């Protein structure tokens, strides 16, 4: 069962919403294991081929993960990203870019 995260969507460009990628997560939010790890899973769809996905822990200056290889050139992309170091409630900022410079930004909450 795939749940679409409906809250926390932030649009960061002026492209038409119809041309921006969409993302769905297998859960609406996550709970890290006792080692502070959580595997974020879901699906990305884009009418325009993808360029990259960048995941940043909220407040961090540098990205936690940049996926510019497995996501690149796909219009349908099932993803699995291991998130580590979760010790407090943490929002992961997911930026999805397509080849036409369209960008969709969403947040995903992980609890310790």
PDB file of C-alpha atoms in Angstrom:
ATOM      1  CA  UNK A   1       0.000   0.000   0.000  1.00  0.00           C
ATOM      2  CA  UNK A   2       1.427   3.373  -0.975  1.00  0.00           C
ATOM      3  CA  UNK A   3       0.437   6.492   0.942  1.00  0.00           C
ATOM      4  CA  UNK A   4       0.949   9.870  -0.665  1.00  0.00           C
ATOM      5  CA  UNK A   5       2.388  12.495   1.648  1.00  0.00           C
ATOM      6  CA  UNK A   6      -0.039  15.371   1.295  1.00  0.00           C
ATOM      7  CA  UNK A   7       1.256  17.760   3.931  1.00  0.00           C
ATOM      8  CA  UNK A   8       4.523  19.605   3.737  1.00  0.00           C
ATOM      9  CA  UNK A   9       4.762  19.973  -0.017  1.00  0.00           C
ATOM     10  CA  UNK A  10       6.751  23.045  -0.941  1.00  0.00           C
ATOM     11  CA  UNK A  11       6.955  24.217  -4.511  1.00  0.00           C
ATOM     12  CA  UNK A  12      10.202  26.005  -5.188  1.00  0.00           C
ATOM     13  CA  UNK A  13       9.864  27.048  -8.809  1.00  0.00           C
ATOM     14  CA  UNK A  14       7.350  28.636 -11.116  1.00  0.00           C
ATOM     15  CA  UNK A  15       6.929  25.646 -13.446  1.00  0.00           C
ATOM     16  CA  UNK A  16       3.411  24.317 -13.905  1.00  0.00           C
ATOM     17  CA  UNK A  17       2.525  21.719 -11.273  1.00  0.00           C
ATOM     18  CA  UNK A  18       1.643  19.345 -14.103  1.00  0.00           C
ATOM     19  CA  UNK A  19       5.285  19.209 -15.218  1.00  0.00           C
ATOM     20  CA  UNK A  20       6.772  18.798 -11.738  1.00  0.00           C
ATOM     21  CA  UNK A  21       7.712  15.375 -10.387  1.00  0.00           C
ATOM     22  CA  UNK A  22       5.462  13.728  -7.810  1.00  0.00           C
ATOM     23  CA  UNK A  23       6.542  11.534  -4.916  1.00  0.00           C
ATOM     24  CA  UNK A  24       4.785   9.021  -2.716  1.00  0.00           C
ATOM     25  CA  UNK A  25       6.180   7.282   0.359  1.00  0.00           C
ATOM     26  CA  UNK A  26       5.313   3.785   1.585  1.00  0.00           C
ATOM     27  CA  UNK A  27       4.532   5.379   4.980  1.00  0.00           C
ATOM     28  CA  UNK A  28       3.378   8.891   5.887  1.00  0.00           C
ATOM     29  CA  UNK A  29       6.269   9.186   8.398  1.00  0.00           C
ATOM     30  CA  UNK A  30       8.929   6.867   9.752  1.00  0.00           C
ATOM     31  CA  UNK A  31      10.334   5.526  13.008  1.00  0.00           C
ATOM     32  CA  UNK A  32      14.074   4.860  13.212  1.00  0.00           C
ATOM     33  CA  UNK A  33      15.352   1.631  14.719  1.00  0.00           C
ATOM     34  CA  UNK A  34      17.467   1.480  17.905  1.00  0.00           C
ATOM     35  CA  UNK A  35      20.600   2.348  15.881  1.00  0.00           C
ATOM     36  CA  UNK A  36      18.987   5.549  14.555  1.00  0.00           C
ATOM     37  CA  UNK A  37      18.454   4.137  11.056  1.00  0.00           C
ATOM     38  CA  UNK A  38      15.373   4.257   8.861  1.00  0.00           C
ATOM     39  CA  UNK A  39      14.911   3.084   5.282  1.00  0.00           C
ATOM     40  CA  UNK A  40      12.791   5.609   3.375  1.00  0.00           C
ATOM     41  CA  UNK A  41      10.925   3.945   0.492  1.00  0.00           C
ATOM     42  CA  UNK A  42       8.509   5.127  -2.134  1.00  0.00           C
ATOM     43  CA  UNK A  43       7.927   6.071  -5.738  1.00  0.00           C
ATOM     44  CA  UNK A  44       8.719   9.120  -7.862  1.00  0.00           C
ATOM     45  CA  UNK A  45       6.902   9.899 -11.103  1.00  0.00           C
ATOM     46  CA  UNK A  46       7.828  12.605 -13.577  1.00  0.00           C
ATOM     47  CA  UNK A  47       6.441  13.377 -17.024  1.00  0.00           C
ATOM     48  CA  UNK A  48       9.872  14.863 -17.787  1.00  0.00           C
ATOM     49  CA  UNK A  49      12.865  12.610 -17.165  1.00  0.00           C
ATOM     50  CA  UNK A  50      14.469  13.017 -13.749  1.00  0.00           C
ATOM     51  CA  UNK A  51      17.876  14.589 -13.210  1.00  0.00           C
ATOM     52  CA  UNK A  52      18.545  13.984  -9.514  1.00  0.00           C
ATOM     53  CA  UNK A  53      17.193  13.616  -6.002  1.00  0.00           C
ATOM     54  CA  UNK A  54      18.815  15.421  -3.071  1.00  0.00           C
ATOM     55  CA  UNK A  55      17.974  14.615   0.546  1.00  0.00           C
ATOM     56  CA  UNK A  56      19.018  16.983   3.324  1.00  0.00           C
ATOM     57  CA  UNK A  57      18.392  16.770   7.052  1.00  0.00           C
ATOM     58  CA  UNK A  58      16.479  19.918   8.013  1.00  0.00           C
ATOM     59  CA  UNK A  59      18.934  22.568   9.208  1.00  0.00           C
ATOM     60  CA  UNK A  60      21.999  20.862   7.706  1.00  0.00           C
ATOM     61  CA  UNK A  61      24.293  22.893   5.458  1.00  0.00           C
ATOM     62  CA  UNK A  62      25.188  19.976   3.178  1.00  0.00           C
ATOM     63  CA  UNK A  63      23.032  17.252   1.636  1.00  0.00           C
ATOM     64  CA  UNK A  64      22.752  13.917   3.412  1.00  0.00           C
ATOM     65  CA  UNK A  65      22.421  12.114   0.067  1.00  0.00           C
ATOM     66  CA  UNK A  66      22.561  13.036  -3.621  1.00  0.00           C
ATOM     67  CA  UNK A  67      21.192  10.516  -6.111  1.00  0.00           C
ATOM     68  CA  UNK A  68      22.182  11.674  -9.578  1.00  0.00           C
ATOM     69  CA  UNK A  69      22.867   8.228 -10.993  1.00  0.00           C
ATOM     70  CA  UNK A  70      20.034   5.759 -10.301  1.00  0.00           C
ATOM     71  CA  UNK A  71      17.319   8.439 -10.557  1.00  0.00           C
ATOM     72  CA  UNK A  72      18.820  10.090 -13.652  1.00  0.00           C
ATOM     73  CA  UNK A  73      16.810   9.836 -16.909  1.00  0.00           C
ATOM     74  CA  UNK A  74      13.909   7.892 -15.376  1.00  0.00           C
ATOM     75  CA  UNK A  75      10.261   8.898 -15.449  1.00  0.00           C
ATOM     76  CA  UNK A  76       9.231   6.205 -12.929  1.00  0.00           C
ATOM     77  CA  UNK A  77      11.552   5.535 -10.019  1.00  0.00           C
ATOM     78  CA  UNK A  78      11.048   3.270  -7.009  1.00  0.00           C
ATOM     79  CA  UNK A  79      13.508   4.463  -4.375  1.00  0.00           C
ATOM     80  CA  UNK A  80      15.035   3.058  -1.206  1.00  0.00           C
ATOM     81  CA  UNK A  81      17.268   5.393   0.805  1.00  0.00           C
ATOM     82  CA  UNK A  82      18.907   4.465   4.122  1.00  0.00           C
ATOM     83  CA  UNK A  83      18.796   7.394   6.541  1.00  0.00           C
ATOM     84  CA  UNK A  84      21.160   7.214   9.530  1.00  0.00           C
ATOM     85  CA  UNK A  85      21.916   9.266  12.617  1.00  0.00           C
ATOM     86  CA  UNK A  86      18.318   9.849  13.737  1.00  0.00           C
ATOM     87  CA  UNK A  87      18.384  10.747  17.458  1.00  0.00           C
ATOM     88  CA  UNK A  88      15.556  13.315  17.580  1.00  0.00           C
ATOM     89  CA  UNK A  89      12.491  14.024  15.439  1.00  0.00           C
ATOM     90  CA  UNK A  90      14.074  14.856  12.076  1.00  0.00           C
ATOM     91  CA  UNK A  91      12.548  16.249   8.907  1.00  0.00           C
ATOM     92  CA  UNK A  92      14.240  15.073   5.744  1.00  0.00           C
ATOM     93  CA  UNK A  93      13.962  17.595   2.909  1.00  0.00           C
ATOM     94  CA  UNK A  94      13.625  15.807  -0.433  1.00  0.00           C
ATOM     95  CA  UNK A  95      14.364  17.879  -3.556  1.00  0.00           C
ATOM     96  CA  UNK A  96      13.456  16.191  -6.846  1.00  0.00           C
ATOM     97  CA  UNK A  97      14.776  17.746 -10.058  1.00  0.00           C
ATOM     98  CA  UNK A  98      13.747  16.918 -13.608  1.00  0.00           C
ATOM     99  CA  UNK A  99      15.722  17.456 -16.819  1.00  0.00           C
ATOM    100  CA  UNK A 100      13.737  20.658 -17.525  1.00  0.00           C
ATOM    101  CA  UNK A 101      14.962  22.243 -14.230  1.00  0.00           C
ATOM    102  CA  UNK A 102      11.582  21.670 -12.604  1.00  0.00           C
ATOM    103  CA  UNK A 103      11.900  21.078  -8.864  1.00  0.00           C
ATOM    104  CA  UNK A 104       9.539  19.607  -6.273  1.00  0.00           C
ATOM    105  CA  UNK A 105      10.404  19.800  -2.577  1.00  0.00           C
ATOM    106  CA  UNK A 106       8.740  17.654   0.093  1.00  0.00           C
ATOM    107  CA  UNK A 107       9.420  16.933   3.753  1.00  0.00           C
ATOM    108  CA  UNK A 108       9.423  13.522   5.435  1.00  0.00           C
ATOM    109  CA  UNK A 109       9.398  13.160   9.245  1.00  0.00           C
ATOM    110  CA  UNK A 110      11.409  10.448  10.981  1.00  0.00           C
ATOM    111  CA  UNK A 111      11.008   9.806  14.719  1.00  0.00           C
ATOM    112  CA  UNK A 112      13.748   8.260  16.863  1.00  0.00           C
TER     113      UNK A 112
END
